[in-house]
CSV table of C-alpha atoms in Angstrom, one decimal:
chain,number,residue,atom,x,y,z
A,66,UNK,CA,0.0,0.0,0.0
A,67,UNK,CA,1.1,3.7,-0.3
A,68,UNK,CA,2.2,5.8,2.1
A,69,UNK,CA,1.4,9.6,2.8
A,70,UNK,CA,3.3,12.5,4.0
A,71,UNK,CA,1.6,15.6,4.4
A,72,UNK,CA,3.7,18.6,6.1
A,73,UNK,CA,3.8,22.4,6.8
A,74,UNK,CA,0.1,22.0,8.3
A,75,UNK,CA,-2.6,22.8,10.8
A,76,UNK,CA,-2.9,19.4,12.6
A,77,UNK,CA,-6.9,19.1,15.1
A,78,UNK,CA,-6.3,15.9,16.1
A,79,UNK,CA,-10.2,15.3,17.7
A,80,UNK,CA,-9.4,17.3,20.8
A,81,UNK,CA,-7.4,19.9,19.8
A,82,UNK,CA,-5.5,22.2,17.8
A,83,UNK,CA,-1.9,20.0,18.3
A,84,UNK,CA,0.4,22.1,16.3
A,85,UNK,CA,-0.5,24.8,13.6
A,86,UNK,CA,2.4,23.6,11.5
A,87,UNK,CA,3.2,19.8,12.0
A,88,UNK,CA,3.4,16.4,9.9
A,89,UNK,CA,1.2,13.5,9.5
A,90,UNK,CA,2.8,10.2,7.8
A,91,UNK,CA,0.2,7.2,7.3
A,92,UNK,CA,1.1,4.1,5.8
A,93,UNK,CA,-0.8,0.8,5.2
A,94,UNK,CA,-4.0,2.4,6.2
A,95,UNK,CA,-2.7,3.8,9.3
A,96,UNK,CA,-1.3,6.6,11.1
A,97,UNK,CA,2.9,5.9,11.7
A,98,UNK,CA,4.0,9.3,12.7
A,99,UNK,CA,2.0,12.2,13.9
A,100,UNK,CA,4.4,15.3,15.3
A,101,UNK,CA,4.8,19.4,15.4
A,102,UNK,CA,7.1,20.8,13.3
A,103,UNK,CA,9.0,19.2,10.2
A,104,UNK,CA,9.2,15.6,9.0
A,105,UNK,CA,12.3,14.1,9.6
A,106,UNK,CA,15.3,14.0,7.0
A,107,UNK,CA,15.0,10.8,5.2
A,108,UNK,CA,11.1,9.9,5.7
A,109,UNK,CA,10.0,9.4,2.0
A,110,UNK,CA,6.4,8.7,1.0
A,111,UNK,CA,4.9,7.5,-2.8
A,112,UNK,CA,2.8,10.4,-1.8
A,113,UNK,CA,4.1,13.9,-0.5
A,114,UNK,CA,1.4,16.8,0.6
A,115,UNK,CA,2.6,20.1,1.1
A,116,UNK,CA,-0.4,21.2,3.5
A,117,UNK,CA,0.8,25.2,4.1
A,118,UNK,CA,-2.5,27.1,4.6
A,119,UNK,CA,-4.7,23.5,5.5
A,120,UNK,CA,-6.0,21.8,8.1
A,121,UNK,CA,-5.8,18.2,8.9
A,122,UNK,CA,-8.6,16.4,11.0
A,123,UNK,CA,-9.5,13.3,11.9
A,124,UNK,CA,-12.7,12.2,9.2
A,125,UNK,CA,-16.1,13.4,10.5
A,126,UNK,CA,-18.7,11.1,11.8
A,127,UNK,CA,-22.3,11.6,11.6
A,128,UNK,CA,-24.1,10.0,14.2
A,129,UNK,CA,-27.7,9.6,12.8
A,130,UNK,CA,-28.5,9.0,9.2
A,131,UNK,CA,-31.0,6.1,7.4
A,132,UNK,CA,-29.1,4.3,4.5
A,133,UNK,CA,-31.8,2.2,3.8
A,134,UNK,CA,-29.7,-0.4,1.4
A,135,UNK,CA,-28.7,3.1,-0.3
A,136,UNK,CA,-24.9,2.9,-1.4
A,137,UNK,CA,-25.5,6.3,-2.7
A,138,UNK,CA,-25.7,7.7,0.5
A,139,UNK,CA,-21.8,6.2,1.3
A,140,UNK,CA,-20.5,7.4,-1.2
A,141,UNK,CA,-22.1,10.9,-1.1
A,142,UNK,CA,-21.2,11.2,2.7
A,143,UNK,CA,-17.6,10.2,2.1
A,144,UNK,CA,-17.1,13.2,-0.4
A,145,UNK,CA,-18.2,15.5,1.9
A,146,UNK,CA,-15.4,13.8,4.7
A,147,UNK,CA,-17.6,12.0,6.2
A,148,UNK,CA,-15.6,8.7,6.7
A,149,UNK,CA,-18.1,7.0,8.6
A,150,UNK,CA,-21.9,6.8,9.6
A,151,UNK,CA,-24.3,5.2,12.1
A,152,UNK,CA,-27.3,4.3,10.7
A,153,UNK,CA,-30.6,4.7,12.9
A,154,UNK,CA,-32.6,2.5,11.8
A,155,UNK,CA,-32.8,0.7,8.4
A,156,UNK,CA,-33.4,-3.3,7.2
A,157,UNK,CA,-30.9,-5.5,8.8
A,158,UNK,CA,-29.7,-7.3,5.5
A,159,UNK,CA,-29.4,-4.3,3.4
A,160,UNK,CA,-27.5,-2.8,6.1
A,161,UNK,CA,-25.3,-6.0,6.2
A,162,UNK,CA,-24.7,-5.6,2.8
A,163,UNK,CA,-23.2,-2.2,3.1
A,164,UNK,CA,-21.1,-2.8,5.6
A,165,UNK,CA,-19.7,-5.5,3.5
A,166,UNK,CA,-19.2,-3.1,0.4
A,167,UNK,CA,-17.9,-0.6,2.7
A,168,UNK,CA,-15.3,-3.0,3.7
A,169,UNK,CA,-14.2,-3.9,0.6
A,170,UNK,CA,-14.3,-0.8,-1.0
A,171,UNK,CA,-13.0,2.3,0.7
A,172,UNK,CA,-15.0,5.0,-1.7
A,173,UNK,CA,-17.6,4.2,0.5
A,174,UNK,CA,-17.7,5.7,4.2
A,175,UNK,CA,-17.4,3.1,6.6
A,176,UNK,CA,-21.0,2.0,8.4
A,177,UNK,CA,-22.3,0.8,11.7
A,178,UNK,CA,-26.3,0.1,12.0
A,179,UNK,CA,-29.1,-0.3,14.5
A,180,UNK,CA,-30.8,-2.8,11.7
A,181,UNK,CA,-34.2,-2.5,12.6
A,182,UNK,CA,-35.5,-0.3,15.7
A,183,UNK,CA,-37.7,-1.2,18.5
A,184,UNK,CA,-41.1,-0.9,17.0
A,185,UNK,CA,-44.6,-1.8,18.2
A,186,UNK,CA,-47.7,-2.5,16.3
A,187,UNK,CA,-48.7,0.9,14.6
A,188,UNK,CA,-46.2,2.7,16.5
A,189,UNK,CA,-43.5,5.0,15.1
A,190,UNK,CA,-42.0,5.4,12.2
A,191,UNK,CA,-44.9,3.4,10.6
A,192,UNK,CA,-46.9,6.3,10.2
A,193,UNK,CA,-44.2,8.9,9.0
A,194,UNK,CA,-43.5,6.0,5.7
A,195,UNK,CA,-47.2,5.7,5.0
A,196,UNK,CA,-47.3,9.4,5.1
A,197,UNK,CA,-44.1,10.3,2.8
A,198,UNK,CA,-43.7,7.3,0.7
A,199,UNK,CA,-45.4,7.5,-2.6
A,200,UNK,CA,-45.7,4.2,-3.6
A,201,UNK,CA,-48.1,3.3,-0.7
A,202,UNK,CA,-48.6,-0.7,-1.4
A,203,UNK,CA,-45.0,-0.2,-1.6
A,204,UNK,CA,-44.8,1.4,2.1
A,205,UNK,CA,-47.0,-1.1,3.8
A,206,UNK,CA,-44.9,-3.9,2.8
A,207,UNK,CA,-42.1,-1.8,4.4
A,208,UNK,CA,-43.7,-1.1,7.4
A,209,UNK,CA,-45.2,-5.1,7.9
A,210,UNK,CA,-41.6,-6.8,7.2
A,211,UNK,CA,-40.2,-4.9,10.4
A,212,UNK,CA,-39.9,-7.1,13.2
A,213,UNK,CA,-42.3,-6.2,16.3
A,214,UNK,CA,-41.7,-5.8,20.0
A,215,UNK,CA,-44.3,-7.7,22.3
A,216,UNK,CA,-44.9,-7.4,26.3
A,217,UNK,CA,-42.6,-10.4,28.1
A,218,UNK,CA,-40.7,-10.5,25.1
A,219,UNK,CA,-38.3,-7.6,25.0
A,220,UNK,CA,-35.0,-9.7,25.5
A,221,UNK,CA,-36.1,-12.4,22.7
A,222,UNK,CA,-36.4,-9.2,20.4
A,223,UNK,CA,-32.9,-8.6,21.1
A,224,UNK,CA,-31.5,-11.5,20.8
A,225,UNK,CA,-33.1,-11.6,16.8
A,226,UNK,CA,-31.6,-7.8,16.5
A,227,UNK,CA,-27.5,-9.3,18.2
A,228,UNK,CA,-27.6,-12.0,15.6
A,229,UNK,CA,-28.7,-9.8,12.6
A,230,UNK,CA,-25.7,-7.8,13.5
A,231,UNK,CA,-26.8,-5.2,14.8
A,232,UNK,CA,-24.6,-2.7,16.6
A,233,UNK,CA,-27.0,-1.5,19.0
A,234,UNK,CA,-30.0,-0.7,19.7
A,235,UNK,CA,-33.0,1.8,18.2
A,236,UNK,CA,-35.5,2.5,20.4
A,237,UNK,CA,-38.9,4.5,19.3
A,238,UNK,CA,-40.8,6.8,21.5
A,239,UNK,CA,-42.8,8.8,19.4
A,240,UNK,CA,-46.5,9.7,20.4
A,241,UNK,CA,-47.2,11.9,17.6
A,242,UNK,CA,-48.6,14.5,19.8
A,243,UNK,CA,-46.3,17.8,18.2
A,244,UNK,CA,-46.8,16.0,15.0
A,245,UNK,CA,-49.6,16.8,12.3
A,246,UNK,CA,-50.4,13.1,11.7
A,247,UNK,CA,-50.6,12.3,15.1
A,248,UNK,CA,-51.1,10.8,17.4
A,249,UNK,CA,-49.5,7.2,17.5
A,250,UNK,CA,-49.4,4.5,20.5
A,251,UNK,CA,-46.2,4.2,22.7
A,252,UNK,CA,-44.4,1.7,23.8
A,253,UNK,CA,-45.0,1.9,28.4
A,254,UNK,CA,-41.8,2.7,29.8
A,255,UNK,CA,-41.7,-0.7,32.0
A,256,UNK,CA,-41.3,-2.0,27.9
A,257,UNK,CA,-38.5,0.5,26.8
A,258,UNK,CA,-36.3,-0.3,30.4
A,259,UNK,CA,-36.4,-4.1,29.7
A,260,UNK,CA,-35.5,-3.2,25.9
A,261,UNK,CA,-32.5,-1.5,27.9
A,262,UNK,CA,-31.7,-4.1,30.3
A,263,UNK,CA,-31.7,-6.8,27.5
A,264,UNK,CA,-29.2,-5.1,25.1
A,265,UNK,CA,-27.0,-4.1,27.9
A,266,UNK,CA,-26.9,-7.9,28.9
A,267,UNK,CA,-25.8,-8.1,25.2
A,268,UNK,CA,-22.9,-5.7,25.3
A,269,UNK,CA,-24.9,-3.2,23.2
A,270,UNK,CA,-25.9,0.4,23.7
A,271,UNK,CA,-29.0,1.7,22.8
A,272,UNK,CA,-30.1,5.0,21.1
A,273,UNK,CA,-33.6,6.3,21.4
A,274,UNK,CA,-35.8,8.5,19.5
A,275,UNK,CA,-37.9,10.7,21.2
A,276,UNK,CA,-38.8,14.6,19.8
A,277,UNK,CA,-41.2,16.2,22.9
A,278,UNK,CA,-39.5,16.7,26.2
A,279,UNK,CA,-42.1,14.7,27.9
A,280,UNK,CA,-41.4,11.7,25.5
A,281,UNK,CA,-37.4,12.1,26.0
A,282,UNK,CA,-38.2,12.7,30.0
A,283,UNK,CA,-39.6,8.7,29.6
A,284,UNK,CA,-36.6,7.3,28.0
A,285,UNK,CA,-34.3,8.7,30.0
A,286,UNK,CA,-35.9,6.9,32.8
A,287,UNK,CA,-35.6,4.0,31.3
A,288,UNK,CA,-31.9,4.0,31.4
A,289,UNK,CA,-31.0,4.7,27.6
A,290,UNK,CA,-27.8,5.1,26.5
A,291,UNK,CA,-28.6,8.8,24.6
A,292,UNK,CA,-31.1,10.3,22.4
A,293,UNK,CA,-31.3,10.4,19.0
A,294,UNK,CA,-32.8,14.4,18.1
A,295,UNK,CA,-33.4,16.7,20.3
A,296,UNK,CA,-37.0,18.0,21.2
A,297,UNK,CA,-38.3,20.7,19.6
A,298,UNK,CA,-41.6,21.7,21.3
A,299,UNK,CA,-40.9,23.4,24.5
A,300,UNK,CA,-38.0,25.2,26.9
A,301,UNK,CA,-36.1,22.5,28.6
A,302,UNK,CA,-36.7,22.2,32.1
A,303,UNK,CA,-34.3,21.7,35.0
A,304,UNK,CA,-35.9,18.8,35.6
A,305,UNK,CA,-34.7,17.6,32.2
A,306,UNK,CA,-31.3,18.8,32.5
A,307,UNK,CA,-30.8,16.9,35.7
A,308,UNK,CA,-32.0,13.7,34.4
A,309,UNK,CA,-29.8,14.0,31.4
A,310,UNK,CA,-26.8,14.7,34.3
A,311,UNK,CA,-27.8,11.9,36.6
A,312,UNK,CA,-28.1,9.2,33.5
A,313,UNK,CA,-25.4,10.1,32.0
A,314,UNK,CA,-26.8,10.2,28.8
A,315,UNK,CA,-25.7,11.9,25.1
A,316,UNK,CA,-27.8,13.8,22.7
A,317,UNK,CA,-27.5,13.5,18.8
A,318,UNK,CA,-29.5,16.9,18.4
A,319,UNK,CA,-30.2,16.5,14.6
A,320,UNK,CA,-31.1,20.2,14.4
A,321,UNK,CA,-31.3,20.0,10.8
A,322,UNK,CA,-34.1,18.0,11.1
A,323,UNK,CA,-35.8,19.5,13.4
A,324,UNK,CA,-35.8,22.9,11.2
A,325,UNK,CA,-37.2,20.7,8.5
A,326,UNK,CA,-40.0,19.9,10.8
A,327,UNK,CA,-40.8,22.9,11.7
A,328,UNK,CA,-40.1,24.6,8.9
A,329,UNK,CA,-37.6,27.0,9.6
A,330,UNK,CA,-33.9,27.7,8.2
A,331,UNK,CA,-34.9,27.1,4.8
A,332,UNK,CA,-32.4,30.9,4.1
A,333,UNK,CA,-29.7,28.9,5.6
A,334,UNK,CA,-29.9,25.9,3.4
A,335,UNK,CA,-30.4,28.2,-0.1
A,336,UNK,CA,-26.8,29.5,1.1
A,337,UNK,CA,-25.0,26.7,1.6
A,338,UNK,CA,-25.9,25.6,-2.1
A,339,UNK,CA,-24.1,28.7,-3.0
A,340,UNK,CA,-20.4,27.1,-1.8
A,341,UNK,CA,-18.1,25.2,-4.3
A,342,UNK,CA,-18.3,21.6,-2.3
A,343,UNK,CA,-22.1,21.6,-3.1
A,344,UNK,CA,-21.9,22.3,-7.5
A,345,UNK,CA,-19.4,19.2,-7.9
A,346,UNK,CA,-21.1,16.7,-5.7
A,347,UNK,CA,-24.7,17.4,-5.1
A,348,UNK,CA,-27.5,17.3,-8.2
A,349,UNK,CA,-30.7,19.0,-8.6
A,350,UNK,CA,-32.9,16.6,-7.0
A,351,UNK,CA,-30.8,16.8,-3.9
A,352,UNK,CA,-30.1,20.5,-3.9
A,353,UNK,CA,-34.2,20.4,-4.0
A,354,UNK,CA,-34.5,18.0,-1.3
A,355,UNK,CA,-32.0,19.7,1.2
A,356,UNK,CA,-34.3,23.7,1.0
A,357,UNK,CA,-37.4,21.0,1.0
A,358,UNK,CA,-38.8,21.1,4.5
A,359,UNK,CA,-40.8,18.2,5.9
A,360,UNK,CA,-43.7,20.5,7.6
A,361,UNK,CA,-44.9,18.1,10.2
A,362,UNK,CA,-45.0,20.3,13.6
A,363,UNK,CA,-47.7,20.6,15.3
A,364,UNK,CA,-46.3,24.1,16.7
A,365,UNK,CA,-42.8,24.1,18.5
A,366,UNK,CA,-40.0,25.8,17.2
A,367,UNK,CA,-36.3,24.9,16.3
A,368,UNK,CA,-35.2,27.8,18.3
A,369,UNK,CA,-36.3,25.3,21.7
A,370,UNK,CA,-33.8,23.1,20.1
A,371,UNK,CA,-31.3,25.2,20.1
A,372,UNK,CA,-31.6,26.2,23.8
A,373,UNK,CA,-31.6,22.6,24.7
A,374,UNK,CA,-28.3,22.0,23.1
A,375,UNK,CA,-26.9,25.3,24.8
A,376,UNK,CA,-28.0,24.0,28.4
A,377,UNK,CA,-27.0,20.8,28.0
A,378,UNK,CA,-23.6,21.5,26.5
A,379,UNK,CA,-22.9,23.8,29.5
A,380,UNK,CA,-24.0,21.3,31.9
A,381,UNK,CA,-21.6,18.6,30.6
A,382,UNK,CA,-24.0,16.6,28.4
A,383,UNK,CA,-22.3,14.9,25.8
A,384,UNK,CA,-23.2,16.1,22.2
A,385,UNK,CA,-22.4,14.1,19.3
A,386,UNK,CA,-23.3,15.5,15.8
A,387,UNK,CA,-26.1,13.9,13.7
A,388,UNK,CA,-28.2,14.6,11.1
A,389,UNK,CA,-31.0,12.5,10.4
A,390,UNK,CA,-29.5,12.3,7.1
A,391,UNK,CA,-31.4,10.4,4.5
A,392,UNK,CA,-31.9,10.0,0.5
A,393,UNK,CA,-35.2,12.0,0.0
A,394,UNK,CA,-35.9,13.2,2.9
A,395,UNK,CA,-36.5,17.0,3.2
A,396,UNK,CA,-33.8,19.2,4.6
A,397,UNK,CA,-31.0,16.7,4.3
A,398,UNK,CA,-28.4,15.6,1.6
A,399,UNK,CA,-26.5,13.0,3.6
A,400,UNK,CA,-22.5,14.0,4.1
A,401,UNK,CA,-23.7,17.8,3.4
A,402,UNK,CA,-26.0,18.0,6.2
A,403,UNK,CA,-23.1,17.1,9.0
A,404,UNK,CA,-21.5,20.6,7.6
A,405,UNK,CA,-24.9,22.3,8.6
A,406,UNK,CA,-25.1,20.9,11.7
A,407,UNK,CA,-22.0,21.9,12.4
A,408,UNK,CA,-22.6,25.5,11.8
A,409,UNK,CA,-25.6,25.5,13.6
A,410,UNK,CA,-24.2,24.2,16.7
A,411,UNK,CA,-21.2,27.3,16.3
A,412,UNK,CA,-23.6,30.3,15.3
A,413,UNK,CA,-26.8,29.1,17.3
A,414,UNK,CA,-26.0,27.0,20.2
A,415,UNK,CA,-22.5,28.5,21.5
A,416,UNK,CA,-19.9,25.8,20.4
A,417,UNK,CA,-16.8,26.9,19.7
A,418,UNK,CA,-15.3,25.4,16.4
A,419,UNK,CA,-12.9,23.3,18.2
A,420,UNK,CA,-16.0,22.1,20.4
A,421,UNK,CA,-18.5,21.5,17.4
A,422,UNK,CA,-15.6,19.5,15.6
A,423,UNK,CA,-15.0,17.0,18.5
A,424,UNK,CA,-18.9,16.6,18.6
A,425,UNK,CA,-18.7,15.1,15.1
A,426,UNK,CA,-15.1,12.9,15.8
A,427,UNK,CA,-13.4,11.8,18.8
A,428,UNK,CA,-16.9,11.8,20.9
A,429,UNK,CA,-18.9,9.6,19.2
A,430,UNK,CA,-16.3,7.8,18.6
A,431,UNK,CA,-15.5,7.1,22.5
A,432,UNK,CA,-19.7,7.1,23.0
A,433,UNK,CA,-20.1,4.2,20.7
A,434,UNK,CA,-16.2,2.4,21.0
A,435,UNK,CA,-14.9,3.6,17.6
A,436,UNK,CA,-11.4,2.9,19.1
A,437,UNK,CA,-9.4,3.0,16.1
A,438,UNK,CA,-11.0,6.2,14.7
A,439,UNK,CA,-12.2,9.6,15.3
A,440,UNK,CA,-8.8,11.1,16.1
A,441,UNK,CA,-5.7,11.3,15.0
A,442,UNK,CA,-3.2,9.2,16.6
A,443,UNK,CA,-0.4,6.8,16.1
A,444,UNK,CA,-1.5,3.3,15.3
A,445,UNK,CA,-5.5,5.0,14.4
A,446,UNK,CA,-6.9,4.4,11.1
A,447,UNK,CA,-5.8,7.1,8.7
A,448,UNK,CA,-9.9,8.3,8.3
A,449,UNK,CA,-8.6,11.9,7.3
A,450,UNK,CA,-10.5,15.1,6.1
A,451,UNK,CA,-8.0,18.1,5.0
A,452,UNK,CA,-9.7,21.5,4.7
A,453,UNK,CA,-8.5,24.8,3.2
A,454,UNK,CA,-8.0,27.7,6.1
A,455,UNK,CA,-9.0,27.0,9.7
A,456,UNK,CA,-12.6,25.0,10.8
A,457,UNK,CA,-11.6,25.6,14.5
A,458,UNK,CA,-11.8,29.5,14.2
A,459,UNK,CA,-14.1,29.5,11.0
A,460,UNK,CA,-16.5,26.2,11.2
A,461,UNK,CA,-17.3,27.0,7.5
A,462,UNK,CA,-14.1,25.9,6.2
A,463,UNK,CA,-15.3,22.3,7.0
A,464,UNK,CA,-17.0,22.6,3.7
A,465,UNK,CA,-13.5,23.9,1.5
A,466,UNK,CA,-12.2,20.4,1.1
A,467,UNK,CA,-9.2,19.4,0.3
A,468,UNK,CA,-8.9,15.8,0.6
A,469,UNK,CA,-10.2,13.3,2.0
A,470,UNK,CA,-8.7,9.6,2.9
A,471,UNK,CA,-10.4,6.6,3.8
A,472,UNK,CA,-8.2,3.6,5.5
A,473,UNK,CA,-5.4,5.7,4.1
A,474,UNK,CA,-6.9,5.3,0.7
A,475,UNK,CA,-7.2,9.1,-0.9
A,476,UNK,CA,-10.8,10.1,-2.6
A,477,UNK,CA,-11.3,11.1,-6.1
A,478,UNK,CA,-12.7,14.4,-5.6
C-alpha cells in the first residue's frame, strides 16, 4: 500500500489544535507518525502533501443517518469527509450488505447500524412511511416486514436484533402528539427499560428517538444510552437537565431535522448551495431535497432546540453531531447536512469550532467504542479530512475540502 506524508500543516487531532504547523505520515492504512514541526530528513512517501495554509482532522462522523440499502448515501457522505456513519434504523440485511461493500471498498464511508428499531404495532415510524412514501402498497410492505416488540418478550427481540448484526439498539418513543399526523401508540416505559436491560446484557448500547421533552423525560428513565434528536416543542426544564446529568446520557441533536419539521432555516440551506463543495457533488434533485422542508409540527420551534443544546452543552452533556440524514428526505443531503449541523451548533448553540468539531469525531467515537478512529493518533486508522483555512476558528471551512482519505486510501474528488 502507499504511504502519505503531508507537512507544513494545521494538525486538530479530535481534541485539539496540536500544532499549527506539524506532519502527518500514514502508511498501510494507518497513522505511523503524527508530530509538530518538520518531518524528519529521510522519511519518504509515494505520496508527499505540502499542507501550508490546510487543516488536517480526523474524518467526521455523523451520528444519525437512514441508508436504507442506499450505497449512494456512502458514497455521497464520504465526499463530503464523512468517513463514517451510524445508521438509525434501516433493514438489517441491506445494512449488512453495506457494511460489507464498505469493507471492501474504501469509496464508501465506513457503516455501523441499528438494523431494525424497536417498533410496536402501529407505532412509530410506521406512520411517518405511509405518510411520505409515494408508492403506498409499496410502504406497507415496508412497514409489515419490520420485526415487532411484544410485552414479556423484549429480551427475545434482542436477541433476533444481536444476531442480525446489529450494533445496537434503536428504540422508538414517538406519540405523535407535536406532529400533524398524530397521534401514534407508545411503547410503556416498563417496555423500553427491559428493551435496555436486555441489550446491555448483550454488550450493546442503545439510542432512542424521542422529539417532545415529555417523550425524551420517559426514555431517560428508562436507562438509555442517549437520544437520538433533540426535542423541539418546548423550553427544557431543569428537571430535564438533571435527568440528562444523573443518566449520563448523550444527545444526537439533529437540528437540521428539526428545522425541517418545523419549517424553519430554509435561508440557511439556499446558502449553503451557493459554496463550491455543493456544485461538484450534489445534483438537482438533492439540492431540492435539502431547501425541502418536511412541515410536520404541530407548533414548537427549532429555536427550543437550540436552547436545549446550549443547556446541556454547558451542563456537561455529551453532544455528538447527527443529522437524520437520508436519500429523500426534506432538509438533508446526507454528508452535506453534517457541515450544517455543524454551523448551527457554532452560530446558534454556542460551540466553539474546536467544540463542534469533536462533537462530530473523537466523541462519538469514544460514546459508541470507535477505538481505532475519530482522532488522530499513532496506530489509528488514517480516516482523514483536509480542509482549506482553519474549521476551529471559521467552522465554514469544514465545507472547502481538500482531501479526504479513507483507510489511508485518498478520494477522487
Amino acid at each position: 500500500m502507499t504511504s502519505t506524508l503531508i507537512h507544513s500543516i494545521r494538525i486538530f487531532d479530535g481534541h485539539s489544535v496540536l500544532t499549527e504547523s506539524g506532519f502527518l505520515y500514514f502508511k498501510d492504512g494507518l497513522i505511523h507518525t503524527v508530530a509538530a514541526g518538520a518531518p524528519p530528513a529521510g522519511l519518504e512517501a509515494t505520496n508527499t502533501i505540502d499542507g501550508a495554509g490546510h487543516t488536517i482532522l480526523p474524518g467526521l462522523i455523523d451520528a444519525h443517518v437512514h441508508c436504507h440499502g442506499d450505497s449512494r448515501t456512502l458514497a455521497l457522505c464520504l465526499k463530503f469527509g464523512v468517513t463514517t456513519v451510524l445508521d438509525m434504523f434501516s433493514d438489517a440485511a441491506a445494512s449488512q450488505g453495506l457494511k460489507k461493500l464498505a469493507s471492501e471498498k474504501a469509496d464508501y464511508a465506513d457503516i455501523r447500524s441499528a438494523g431494525f428499531g424497536a417498533v410496536i404495532k402501529n407505532g412509530w415510524p410506521g406512520p411517518i412511511v405511509m405518510a411520505t412514501m409515494p408508492d403506498k402498497e409499496v410502504a406497507r410492505k415496508m412497514v409489515e416486514s419490520w420485526p415487532l416488540v411484544e410485552e414479556g418478550r423484549e429480551a427475545e427481540w434482542i436477541t433476533g436484533r444481536v444476531e442480525e448484526g446489529s450494533d445496537y439498539i434503536k428504540l422508538m418513543q414517538e406519540d405523535g402528539a407535536n406532529l400533524l399526523n398524530g397521534p401514534f401508540p407508545t411503547p410503556r416505559p416498563s417496555m423500553q427499560a427491559a428493551l435496555v436491560k436486555a441489550a446491555h446484557a448483550n454488550g450493546i448500547l442503545t439510542v432512542a428517538h424521542a422529539m417532545s421533552q415529555k417523550a425524551t423525560m420517559t426514555v431517560l428513565e428508562a436507562g438509555t444510552d442517549g437520544l437520538a434528536h433533540c426535542f423541539y416543542d418546548e423550553k427544557p426544564s431543569a428537571e430535564l437537565v438533571d435527568l440528562y446529568k444523573k443518566t449520563g446520557a448523550f444527545l444526537i441533536p439533529t437540528l437540521v431535522v428539526s428545522a425541517s419539521i418545523t419549517g424553519e432555516n430554509v435561508q440557511d440551506s439556499k446558502d449553503i448551495l451557493e459554496r463550491d463543495v455543493v456544485s461538484k457533488r450534489v445534483g438537482h434533485d438533492e439540492k431540492e431535497c435539502f431547501c425541502g422542508r418536511v412541515l410536520l409540527a404541530r407548533g414548537g420551534s427549532v429555536e427550543h432546540s437550540y436552547e436545549t443544546v446550549r443547556v446541556l452543552k454547558k451542563n456537561g452533556v455529551d453532544i455528538l453531531a447527527g443529522t437524520d440524514a437520508a436519500k429523500g428526505l426534506h432538509g438533508t443531503v446526507p454528508g452535506l447536512s453534517l457541515h450544517q449541523e455543524l454551523g448551527l451548533y457554532v452560530h446558534r448553540c454556542g460551540f466553539t469550532g474546536v467544540e463542534a468539531l469533536i462533537s462530530a469525531t473523537s466523541t462519538t467515537a469514544r460514546r459508541f467504542s470507535l477505538n481505532d478512529r475519530g482522532r488522530i493518533a499513532e496506530g489509528l486508522r488514517a480516516d482523514l479530512l483536509m480542509v482549506k483555512g482553519d474549521p476551529t476558528s471559521d467552522i465554514g471551512c469544514t465545507m472547502d475540502i481538500a482531501g479526504v482519505w479513507r483507510g489511508g486510501v485518498a478520494l477522487e474528488l
